[in-house]
mmCIF file of C-alpha atoms and ligand atoms in Angstrom:
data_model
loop_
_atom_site.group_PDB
_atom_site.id
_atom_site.type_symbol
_atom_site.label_atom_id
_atom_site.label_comp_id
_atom_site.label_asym_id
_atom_site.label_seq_id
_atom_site.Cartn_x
_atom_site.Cartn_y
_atom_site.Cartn_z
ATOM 1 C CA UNK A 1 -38.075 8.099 -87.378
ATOM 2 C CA UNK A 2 -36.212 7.286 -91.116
ATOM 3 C CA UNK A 3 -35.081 4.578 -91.062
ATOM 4 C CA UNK A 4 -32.347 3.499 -93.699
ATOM 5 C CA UNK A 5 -34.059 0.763 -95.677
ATOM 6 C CA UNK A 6 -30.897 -0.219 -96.942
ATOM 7 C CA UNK A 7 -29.812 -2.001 -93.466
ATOM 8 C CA UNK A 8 -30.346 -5.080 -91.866
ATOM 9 C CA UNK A 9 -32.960 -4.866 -88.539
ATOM 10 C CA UNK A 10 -31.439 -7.258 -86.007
ATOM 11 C CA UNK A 11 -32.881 -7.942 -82.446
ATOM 12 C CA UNK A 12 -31.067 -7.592 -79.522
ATOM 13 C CA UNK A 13 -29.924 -11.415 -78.097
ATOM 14 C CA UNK A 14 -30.658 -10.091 -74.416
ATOM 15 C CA UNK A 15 -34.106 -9.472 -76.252
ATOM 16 C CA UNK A 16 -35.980 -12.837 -77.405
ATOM 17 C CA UNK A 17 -38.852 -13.651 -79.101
ATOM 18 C CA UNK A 18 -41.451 -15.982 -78.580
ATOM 19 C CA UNK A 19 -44.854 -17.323 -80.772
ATOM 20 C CA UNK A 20 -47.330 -17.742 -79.134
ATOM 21 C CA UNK A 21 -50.836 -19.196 -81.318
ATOM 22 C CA UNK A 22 -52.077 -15.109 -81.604
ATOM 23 C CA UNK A 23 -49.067 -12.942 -80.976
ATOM 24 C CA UNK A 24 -45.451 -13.193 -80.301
ATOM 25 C CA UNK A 25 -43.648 -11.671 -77.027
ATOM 26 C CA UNK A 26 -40.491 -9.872 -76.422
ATOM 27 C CA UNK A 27 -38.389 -11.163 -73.240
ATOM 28 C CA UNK A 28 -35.999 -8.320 -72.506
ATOM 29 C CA UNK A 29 -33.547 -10.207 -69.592
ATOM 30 C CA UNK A 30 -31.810 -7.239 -69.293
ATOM 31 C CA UNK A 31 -34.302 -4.796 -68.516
ATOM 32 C CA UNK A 32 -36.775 -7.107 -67.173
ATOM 33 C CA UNK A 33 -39.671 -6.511 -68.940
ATOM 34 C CA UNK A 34 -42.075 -7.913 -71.772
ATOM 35 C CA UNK A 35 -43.711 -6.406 -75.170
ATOM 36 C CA UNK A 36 -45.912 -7.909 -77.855
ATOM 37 C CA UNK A 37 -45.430 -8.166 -81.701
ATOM 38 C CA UNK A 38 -47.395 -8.851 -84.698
ATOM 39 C CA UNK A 39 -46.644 -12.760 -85.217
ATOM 40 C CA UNK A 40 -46.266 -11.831 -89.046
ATOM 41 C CA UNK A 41 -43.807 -9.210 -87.730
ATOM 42 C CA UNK A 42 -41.946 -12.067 -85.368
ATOM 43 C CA UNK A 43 -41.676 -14.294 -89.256
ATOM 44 C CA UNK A 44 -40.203 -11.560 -90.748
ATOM 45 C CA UNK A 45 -37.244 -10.944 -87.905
ATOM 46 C CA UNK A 46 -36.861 -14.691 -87.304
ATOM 47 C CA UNK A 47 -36.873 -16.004 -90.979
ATOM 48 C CA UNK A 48 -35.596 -12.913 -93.033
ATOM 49 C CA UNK A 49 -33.897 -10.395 -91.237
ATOM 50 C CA UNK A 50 -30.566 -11.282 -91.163
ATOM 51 C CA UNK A 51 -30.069 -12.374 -95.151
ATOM 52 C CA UNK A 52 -32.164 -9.317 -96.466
ATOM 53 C CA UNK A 53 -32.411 -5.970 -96.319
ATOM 54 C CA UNK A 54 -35.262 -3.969 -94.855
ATOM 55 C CA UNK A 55 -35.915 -2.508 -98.627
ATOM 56 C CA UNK A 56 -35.758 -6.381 -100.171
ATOM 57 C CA UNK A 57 -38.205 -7.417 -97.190
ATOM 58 C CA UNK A 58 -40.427 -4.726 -98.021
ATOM 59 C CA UNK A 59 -40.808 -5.512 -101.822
ATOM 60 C CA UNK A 60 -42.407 -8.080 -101.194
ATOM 61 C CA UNK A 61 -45.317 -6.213 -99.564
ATOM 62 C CA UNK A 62 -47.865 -3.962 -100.846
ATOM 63 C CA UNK A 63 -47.977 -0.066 -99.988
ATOM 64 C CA UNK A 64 -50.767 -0.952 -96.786
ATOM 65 C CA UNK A 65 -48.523 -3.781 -95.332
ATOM 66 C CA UNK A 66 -45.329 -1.916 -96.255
ATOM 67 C CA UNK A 67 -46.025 1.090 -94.248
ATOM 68 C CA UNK A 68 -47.392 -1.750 -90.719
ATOM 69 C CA UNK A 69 -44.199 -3.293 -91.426
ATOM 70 C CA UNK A 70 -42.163 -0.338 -91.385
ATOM 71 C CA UNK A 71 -44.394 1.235 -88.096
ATOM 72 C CA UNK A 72 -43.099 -2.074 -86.544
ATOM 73 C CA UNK A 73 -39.841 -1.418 -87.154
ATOM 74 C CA UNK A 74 -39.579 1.413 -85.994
ATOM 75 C CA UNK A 75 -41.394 0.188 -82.191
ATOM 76 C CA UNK A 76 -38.690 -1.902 -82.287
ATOM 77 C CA UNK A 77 -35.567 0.655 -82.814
ATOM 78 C CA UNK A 78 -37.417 2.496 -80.324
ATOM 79 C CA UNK A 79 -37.354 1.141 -77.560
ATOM 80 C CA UNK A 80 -33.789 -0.225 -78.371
ATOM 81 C CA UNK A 81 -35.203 -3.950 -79.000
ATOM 82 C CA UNK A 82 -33.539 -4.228 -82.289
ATOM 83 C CA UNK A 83 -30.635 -2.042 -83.704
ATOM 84 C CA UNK A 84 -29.858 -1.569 -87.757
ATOM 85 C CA UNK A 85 -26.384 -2.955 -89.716
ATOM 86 C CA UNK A 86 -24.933 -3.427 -92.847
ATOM 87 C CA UNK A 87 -24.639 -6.672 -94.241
ATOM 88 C CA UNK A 88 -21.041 -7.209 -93.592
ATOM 89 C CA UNK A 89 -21.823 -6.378 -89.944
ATOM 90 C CA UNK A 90 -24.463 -9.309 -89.231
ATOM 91 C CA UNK A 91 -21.690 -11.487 -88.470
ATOM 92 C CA UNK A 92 -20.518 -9.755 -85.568
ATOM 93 C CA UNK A 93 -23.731 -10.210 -84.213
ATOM 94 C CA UNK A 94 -24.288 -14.349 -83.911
ATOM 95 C CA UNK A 95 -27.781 -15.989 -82.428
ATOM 96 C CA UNK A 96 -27.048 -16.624 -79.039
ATOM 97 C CA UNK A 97 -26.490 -20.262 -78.209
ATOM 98 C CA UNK A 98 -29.689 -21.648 -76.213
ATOM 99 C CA UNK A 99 -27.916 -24.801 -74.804
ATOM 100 C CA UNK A 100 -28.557 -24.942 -70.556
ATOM 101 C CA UNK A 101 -26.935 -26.938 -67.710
ATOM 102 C CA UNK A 102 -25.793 -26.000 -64.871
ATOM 103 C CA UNK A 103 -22.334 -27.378 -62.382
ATOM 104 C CA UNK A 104 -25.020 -28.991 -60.093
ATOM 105 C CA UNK A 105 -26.722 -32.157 -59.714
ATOM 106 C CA UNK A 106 -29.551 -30.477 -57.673
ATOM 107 C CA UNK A 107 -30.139 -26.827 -57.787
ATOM 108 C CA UNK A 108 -32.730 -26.209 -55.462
ATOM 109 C CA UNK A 109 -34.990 -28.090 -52.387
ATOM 110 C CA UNK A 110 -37.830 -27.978 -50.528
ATOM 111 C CA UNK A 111 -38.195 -28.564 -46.999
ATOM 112 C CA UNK A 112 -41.741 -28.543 -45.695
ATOM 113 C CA UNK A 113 -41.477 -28.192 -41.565
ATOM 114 C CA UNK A 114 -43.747 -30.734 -39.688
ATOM 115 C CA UNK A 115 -46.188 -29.198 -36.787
ATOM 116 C CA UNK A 116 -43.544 -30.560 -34.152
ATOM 117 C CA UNK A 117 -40.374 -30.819 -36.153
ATOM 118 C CA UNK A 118 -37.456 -33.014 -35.115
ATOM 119 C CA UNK A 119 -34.816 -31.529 -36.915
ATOM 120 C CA UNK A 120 -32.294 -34.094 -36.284
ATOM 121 C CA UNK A 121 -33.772 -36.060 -39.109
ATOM 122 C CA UNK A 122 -31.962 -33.517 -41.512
ATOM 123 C CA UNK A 123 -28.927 -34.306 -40.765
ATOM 124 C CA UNK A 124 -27.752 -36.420 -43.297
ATOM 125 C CA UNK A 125 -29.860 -34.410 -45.850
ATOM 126 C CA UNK A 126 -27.913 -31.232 -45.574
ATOM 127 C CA UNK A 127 -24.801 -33.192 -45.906
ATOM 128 C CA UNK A 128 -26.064 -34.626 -49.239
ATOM 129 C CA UNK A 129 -27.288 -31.123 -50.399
ATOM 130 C CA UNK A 130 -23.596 -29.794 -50.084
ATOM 131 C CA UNK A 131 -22.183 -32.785 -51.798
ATOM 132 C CA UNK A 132 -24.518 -32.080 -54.580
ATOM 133 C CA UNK A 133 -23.726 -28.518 -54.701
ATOM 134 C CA UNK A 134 -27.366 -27.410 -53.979
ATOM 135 C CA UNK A 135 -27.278 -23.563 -54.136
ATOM 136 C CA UNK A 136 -31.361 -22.685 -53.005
ATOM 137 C CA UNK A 137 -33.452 -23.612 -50.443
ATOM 138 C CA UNK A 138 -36.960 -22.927 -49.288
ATOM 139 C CA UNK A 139 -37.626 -23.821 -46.285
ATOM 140 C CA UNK A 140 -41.950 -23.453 -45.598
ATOM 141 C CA UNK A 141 -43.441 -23.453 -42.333
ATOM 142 C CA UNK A 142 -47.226 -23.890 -41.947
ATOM 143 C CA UNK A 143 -47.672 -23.887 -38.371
ATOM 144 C CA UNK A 144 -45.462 -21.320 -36.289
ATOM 145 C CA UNK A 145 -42.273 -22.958 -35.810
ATOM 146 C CA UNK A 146 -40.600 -21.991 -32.625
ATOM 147 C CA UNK A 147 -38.383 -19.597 -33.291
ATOM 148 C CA UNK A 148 -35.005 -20.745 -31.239
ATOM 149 C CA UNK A 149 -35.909 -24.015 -32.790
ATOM 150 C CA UNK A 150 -35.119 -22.554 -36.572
ATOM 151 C CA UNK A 151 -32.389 -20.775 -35.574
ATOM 152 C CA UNK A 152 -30.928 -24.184 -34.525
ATOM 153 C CA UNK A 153 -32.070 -25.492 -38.002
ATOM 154 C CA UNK A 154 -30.105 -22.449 -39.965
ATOM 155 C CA UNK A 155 -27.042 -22.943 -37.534
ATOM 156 C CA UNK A 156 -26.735 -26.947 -39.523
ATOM 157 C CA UNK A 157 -25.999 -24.899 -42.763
ATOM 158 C CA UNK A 158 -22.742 -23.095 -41.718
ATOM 159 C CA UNK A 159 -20.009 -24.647 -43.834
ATOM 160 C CA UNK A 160 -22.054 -25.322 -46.460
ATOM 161 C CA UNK A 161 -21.553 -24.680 -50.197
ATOM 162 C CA UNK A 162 -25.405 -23.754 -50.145
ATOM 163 C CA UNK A 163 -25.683 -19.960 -51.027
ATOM 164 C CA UNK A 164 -29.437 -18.757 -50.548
ATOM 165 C CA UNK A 165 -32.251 -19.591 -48.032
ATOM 166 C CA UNK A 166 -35.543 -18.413 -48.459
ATOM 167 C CA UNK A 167 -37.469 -18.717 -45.690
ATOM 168 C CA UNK A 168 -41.658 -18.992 -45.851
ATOM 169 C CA UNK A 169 -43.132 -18.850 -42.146
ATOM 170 C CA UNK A 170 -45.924 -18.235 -40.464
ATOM 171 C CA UNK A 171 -45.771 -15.029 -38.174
ATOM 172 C CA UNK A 172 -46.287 -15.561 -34.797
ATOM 173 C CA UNK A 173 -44.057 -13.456 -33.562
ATOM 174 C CA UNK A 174 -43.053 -9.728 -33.293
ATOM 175 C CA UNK A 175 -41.322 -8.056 -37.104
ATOM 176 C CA UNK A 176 -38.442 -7.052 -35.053
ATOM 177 C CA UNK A 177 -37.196 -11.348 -34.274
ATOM 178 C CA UNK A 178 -37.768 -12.206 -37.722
ATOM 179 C CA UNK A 179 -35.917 -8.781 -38.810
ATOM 180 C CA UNK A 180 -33.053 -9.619 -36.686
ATOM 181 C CA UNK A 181 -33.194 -13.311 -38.017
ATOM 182 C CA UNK A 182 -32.714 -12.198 -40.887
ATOM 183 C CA UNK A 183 -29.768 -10.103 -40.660
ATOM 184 C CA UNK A 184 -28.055 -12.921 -38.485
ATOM 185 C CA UNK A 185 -27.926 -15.159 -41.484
ATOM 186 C CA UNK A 186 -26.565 -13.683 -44.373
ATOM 187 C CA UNK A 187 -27.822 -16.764 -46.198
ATOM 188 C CA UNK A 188 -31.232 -16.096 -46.049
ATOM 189 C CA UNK A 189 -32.303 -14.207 -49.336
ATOM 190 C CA UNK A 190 -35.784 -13.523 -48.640
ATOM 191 C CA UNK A 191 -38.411 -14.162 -45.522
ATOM 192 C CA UNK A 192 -41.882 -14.161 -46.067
ATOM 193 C CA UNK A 193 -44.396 -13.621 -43.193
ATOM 194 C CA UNK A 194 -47.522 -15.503 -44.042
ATOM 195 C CA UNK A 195 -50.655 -14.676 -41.740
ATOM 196 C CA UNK A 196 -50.095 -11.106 -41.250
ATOM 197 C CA UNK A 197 -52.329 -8.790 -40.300
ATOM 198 C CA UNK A 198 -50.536 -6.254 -43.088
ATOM 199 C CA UNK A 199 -48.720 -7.112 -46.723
ATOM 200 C CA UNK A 200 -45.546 -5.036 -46.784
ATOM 201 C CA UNK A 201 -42.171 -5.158 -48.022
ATOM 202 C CA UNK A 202 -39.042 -4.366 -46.185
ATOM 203 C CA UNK A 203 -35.135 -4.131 -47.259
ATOM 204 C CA UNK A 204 -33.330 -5.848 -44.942
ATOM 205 C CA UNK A 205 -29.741 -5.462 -46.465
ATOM 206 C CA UNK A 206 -28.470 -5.237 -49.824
ATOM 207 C CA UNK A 207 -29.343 -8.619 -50.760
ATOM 208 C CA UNK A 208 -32.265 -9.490 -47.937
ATOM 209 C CA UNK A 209 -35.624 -8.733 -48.342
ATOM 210 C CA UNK A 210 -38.904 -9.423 -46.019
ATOM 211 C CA UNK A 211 -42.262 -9.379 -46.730
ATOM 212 C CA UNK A 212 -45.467 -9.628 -44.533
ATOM 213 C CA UNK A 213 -48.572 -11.037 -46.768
ATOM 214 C CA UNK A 214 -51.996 -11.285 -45.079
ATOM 215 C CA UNK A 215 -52.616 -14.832 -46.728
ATOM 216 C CA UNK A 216 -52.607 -17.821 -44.963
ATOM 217 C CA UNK A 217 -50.568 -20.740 -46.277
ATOM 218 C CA UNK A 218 -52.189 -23.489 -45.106
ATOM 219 C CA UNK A 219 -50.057 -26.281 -46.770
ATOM 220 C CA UNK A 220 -48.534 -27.794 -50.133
ATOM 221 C CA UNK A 221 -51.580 -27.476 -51.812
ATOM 222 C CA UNK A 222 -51.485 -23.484 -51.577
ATOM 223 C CA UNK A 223 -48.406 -23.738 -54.296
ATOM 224 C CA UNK A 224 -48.908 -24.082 -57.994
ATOM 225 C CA UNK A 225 -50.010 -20.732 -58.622
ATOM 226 C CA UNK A 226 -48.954 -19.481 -62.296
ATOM 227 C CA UNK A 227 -49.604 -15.857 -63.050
ATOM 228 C CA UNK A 228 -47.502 -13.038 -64.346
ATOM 229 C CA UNK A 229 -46.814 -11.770 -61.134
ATOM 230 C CA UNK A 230 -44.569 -14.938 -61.094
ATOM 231 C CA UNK A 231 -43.123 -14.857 -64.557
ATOM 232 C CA UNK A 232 -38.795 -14.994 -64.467
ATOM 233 C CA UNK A 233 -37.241 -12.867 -66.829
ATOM 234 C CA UNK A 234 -33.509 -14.498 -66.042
ATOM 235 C CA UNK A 235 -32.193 -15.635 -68.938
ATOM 236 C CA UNK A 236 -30.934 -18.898 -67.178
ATOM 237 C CA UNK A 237 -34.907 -19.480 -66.680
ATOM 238 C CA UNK A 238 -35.418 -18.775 -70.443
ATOM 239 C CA UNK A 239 -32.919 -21.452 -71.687
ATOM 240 C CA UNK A 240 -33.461 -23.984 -68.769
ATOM 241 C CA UNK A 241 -37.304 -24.000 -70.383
ATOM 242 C CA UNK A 242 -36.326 -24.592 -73.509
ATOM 243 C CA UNK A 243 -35.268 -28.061 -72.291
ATOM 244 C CA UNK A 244 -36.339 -28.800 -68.867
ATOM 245 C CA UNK A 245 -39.594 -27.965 -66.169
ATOM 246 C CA UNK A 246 -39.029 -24.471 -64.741
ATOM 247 C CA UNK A 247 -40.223 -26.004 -61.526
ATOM 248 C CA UNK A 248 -38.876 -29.598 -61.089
ATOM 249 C CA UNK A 249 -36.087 -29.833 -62.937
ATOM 250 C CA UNK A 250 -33.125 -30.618 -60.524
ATOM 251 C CA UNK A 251 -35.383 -30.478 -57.880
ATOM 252 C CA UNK A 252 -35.749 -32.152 -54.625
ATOM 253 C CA UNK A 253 -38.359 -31.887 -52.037
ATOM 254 C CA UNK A 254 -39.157 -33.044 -49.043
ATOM 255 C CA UNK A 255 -42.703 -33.310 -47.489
ATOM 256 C CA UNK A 256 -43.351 -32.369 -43.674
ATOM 257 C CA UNK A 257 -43.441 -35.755 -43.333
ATOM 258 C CA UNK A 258 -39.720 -36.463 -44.226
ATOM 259 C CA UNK A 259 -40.933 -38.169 -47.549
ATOM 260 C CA UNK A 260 -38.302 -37.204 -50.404
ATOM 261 C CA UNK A 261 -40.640 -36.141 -53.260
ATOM 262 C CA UNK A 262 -40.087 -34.173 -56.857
ATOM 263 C CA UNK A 263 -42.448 -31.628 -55.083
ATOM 264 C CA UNK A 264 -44.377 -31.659 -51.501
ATOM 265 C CA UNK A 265 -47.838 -31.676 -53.128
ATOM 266 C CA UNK A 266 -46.832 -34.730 -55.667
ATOM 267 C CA UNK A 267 -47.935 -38.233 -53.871
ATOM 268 C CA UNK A 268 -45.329 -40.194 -55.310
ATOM 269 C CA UNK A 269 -42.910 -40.757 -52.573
ATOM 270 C CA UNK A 270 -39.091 -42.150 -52.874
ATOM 271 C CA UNK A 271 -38.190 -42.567 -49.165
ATOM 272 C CA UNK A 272 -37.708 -41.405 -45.815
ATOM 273 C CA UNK A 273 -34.889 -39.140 -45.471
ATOM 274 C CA UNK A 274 -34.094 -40.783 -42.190
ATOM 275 C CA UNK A 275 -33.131 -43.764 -44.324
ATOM 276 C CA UNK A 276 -32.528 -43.155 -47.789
ATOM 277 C CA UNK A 277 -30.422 -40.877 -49.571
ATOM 278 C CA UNK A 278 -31.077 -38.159 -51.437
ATOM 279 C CA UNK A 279 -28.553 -38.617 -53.656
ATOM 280 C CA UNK A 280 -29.476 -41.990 -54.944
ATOM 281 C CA UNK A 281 -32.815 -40.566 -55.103
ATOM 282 C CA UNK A 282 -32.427 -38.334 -57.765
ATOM 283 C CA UNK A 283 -30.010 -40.654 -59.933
ATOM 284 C CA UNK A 284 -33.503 -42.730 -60.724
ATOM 285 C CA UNK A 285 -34.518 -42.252 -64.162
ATOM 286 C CA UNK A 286 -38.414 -42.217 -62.440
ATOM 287 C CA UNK A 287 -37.684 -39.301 -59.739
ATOM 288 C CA UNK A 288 -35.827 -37.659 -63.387
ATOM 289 C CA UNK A 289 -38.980 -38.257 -65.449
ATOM 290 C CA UNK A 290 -40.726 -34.616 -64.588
ATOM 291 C CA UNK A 291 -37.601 -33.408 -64.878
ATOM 292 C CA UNK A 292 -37.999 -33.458 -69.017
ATOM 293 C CA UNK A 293 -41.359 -31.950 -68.930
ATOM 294 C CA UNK A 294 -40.989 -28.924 -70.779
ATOM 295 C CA UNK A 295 -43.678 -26.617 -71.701
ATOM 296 C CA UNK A 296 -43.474 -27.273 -75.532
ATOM 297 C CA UNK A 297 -44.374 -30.802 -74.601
ATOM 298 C CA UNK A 298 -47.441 -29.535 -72.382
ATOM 299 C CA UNK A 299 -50.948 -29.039 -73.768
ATOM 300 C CA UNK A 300 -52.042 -25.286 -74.629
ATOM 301 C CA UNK A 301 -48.760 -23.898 -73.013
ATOM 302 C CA UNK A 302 -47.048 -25.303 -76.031
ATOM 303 C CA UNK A 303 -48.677 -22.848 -78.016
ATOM 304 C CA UNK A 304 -48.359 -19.976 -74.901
ATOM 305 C CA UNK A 305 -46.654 -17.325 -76.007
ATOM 306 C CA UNK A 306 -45.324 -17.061 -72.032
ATOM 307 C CA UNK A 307 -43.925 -20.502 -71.823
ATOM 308 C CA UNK A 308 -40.432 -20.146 -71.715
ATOM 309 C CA UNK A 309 -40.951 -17.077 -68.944
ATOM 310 C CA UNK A 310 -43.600 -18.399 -66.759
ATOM 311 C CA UNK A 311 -43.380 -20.940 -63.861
ATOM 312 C CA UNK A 312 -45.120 -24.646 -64.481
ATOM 313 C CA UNK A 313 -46.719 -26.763 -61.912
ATOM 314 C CA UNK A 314 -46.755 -30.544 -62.768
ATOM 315 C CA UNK A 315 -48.558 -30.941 -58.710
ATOM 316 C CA UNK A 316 -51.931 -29.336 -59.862
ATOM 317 C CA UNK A 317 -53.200 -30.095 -63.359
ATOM 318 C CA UNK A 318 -56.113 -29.748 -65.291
ATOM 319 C CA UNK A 319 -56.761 -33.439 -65.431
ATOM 320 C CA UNK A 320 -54.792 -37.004 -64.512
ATOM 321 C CA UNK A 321 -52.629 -36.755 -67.671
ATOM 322 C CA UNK A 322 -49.406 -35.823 -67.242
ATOM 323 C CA UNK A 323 -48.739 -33.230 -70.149
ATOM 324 C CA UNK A 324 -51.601 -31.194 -69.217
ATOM 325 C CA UNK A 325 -51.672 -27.423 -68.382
ATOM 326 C CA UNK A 326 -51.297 -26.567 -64.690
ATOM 327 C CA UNK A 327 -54.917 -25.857 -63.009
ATOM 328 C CA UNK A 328 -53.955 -22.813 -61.317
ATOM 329 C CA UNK A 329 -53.135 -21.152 -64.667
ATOM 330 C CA UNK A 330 -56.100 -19.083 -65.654
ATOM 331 C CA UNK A 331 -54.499 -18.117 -68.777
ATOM 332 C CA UNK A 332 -55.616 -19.050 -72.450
ATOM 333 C CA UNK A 333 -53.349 -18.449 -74.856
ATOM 334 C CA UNK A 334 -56.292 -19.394 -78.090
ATOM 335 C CA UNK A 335 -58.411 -16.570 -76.712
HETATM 336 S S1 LIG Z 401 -44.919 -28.675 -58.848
HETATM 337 FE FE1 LIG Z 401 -46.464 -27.145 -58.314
HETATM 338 S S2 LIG Z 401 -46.945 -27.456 -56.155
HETATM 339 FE FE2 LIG Z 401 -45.009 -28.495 -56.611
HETATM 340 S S3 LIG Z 401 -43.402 -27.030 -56.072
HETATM 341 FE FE3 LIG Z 401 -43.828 -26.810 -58.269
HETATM 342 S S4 LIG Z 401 -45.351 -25.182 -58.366
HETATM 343 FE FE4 LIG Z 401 -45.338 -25.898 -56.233
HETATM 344 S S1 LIG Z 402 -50.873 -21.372 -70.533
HETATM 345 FE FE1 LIG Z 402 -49.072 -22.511 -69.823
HETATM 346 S S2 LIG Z 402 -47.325 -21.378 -70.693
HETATM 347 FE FE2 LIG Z 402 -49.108 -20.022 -70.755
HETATM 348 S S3 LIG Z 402 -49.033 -18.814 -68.893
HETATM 349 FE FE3 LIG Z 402 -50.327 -20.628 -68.464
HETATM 350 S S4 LIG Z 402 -48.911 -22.145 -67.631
HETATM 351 FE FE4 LIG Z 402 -47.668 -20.584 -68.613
#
């Protein structure tokens, strides 16, 4: 490819770049997918790009790094990360704004099922949920929950501003039930079958999926996992970690045993849900605190060249300290 050496290479804003300590990534929201780049290369775009030309960036190279440079460049343009302009064009093309929030005091909650529950107890929780426009729930079962049982539970959301349910249970009963569960409550987004005897997928409806996974989820402590089959390339995800946890932040949870928590595993409890409300819960600065812990404030992930993509776990950490990496990251970002 020629490229005209008189333009301006710009990145895409649906196309961002992160350093990490060894090499920069590329988080394309739109097509979902990552790439890697030179972190010399990720200098150049970020600190030079848009007030010089590619022919003024290059003089300042010799013929060896000119001609990486330019190879660069031309990865980039081809595979439609980064487009050329003049100038006078850069303008039309501003940084995109990072800022996050979102119209919602909580934006997602946890609700671990008991052995026996009593679902009566949550009540008063799904009313506060609505008032605080909660859109997501996951609702994980350990044990088998009867299945007439749960449909009572989903029956206490109709009328409710909440929008998705994803469902974690353990099979115990024929695919066809949970299929037809499924497709009885549009709300449900997703079911997953733990303890199967098979992993598949199945497309329920447009927006419904089901999957049967042969692992056995025992309890809280089989969450935490980080791993690139769980990084989120939503741009909402992007900016929110910029600022905030990608797993607590406007969080609730609460533990089989009714305990509101920022997350089942975490010990620290801040009430029974039977009576306490959820909603002064979460207006305490100390249930907010974990709320704030972003990756660039956590050890090692704050040089991670993933850490605005990947998931964090503040449950599980490498030791006591609060700002350390999650342990069930086996990632290392210095090697
Ligand atoms: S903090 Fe960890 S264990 Fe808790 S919900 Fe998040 S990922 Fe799961
Ligand atoms: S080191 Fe930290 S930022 Fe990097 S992948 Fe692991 S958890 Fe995510």
């Amino acid at each position: 490819m020629k490229i005209d050496t008189d333009k301006h290479i710009i990145m895409f804003e649906n196309c961002q770049l992160t350093r990490g300590v060894n090499r920069t990534v590329i988080s394309d929201f739109q097509r979902h997918q990552i790439d890697f780049l030179d972190n010399k290369i990720f200098e150049i775009i970020n600190n030079q790009s848009r007030d010089f030309s590619i022919k003024q960036i290059l003089n300042n190279y010799n013929k060896q790094d000119q001609d990486i440079i330019l190879e660069y460049f031309e990865f980039l343009l081809d595979k439609e990360y980064a487009f050329l302009c003049d100038k006078s064009e850069i303008d039309f093309f501003p940084k995109l704004n990072l800022e996050w929030d979102y119209p919602a005091s909580i934006t997602n909650c946890i609700i671990d099922l008991n052995k026996n529950p009593d679902f009566s107890v949550y009540n008063q929780l799904i009313k506060d949920l609505d008032y605080l426009n909660c859109e997501d729930i996951q609702i994980r079962d350990y044990y088998g929950v009867l299945i007439d049982l749960l449909c009572d539970f989903l029956n206490k959301f109709n009328g409710t501003t909440l929008i998705r349910i994803e469902l974690i249970l353990k099979k115990t009963e024929h695919l066809n039930i949970y299929k037809k569960i499924v497709k009885s409550y549009p709300r449900i987004n997703s079911l997953i079958l733990h303890s199967s005897s098979i992993n598949k997928n199945y497309k329920i409806s447009m927006h419904q999926t089901m999957a049967c996974r042969k692992i056995n989820v025992t309890d809280e402590n089989c969450c935490g996992i980080v791993s690139a089959n769980y990084f989120n390339l939503r741009l909402e995800h992007f900016l929110e970690s910029q600022y905030f946890n990608t797993c607590l932040n406007r969080k609730v949870s609460i533990d089989k045993k009714g305990q509101i928590k920022n997350c089942p595993a975490m010990k620290n409890s801040f009430g029974h849900i039977s009576n306490t409300s959820v909603i002064d819960v979460i207006k305490l600065e100390e249930f907010q605190a974990v709320w704030k812990i972003k990756k660039d404030s956590i050890k090692i992930c704050k040089d991670c060249e993933f850490r605005y993509i990947c998931t964090d776990c503040r449950a599980f950490l490498e030791s006591d300290i609060s700002i350390n990496k999650p342990l069930k990251c086996k990632y290392n970002p210095y090697e």
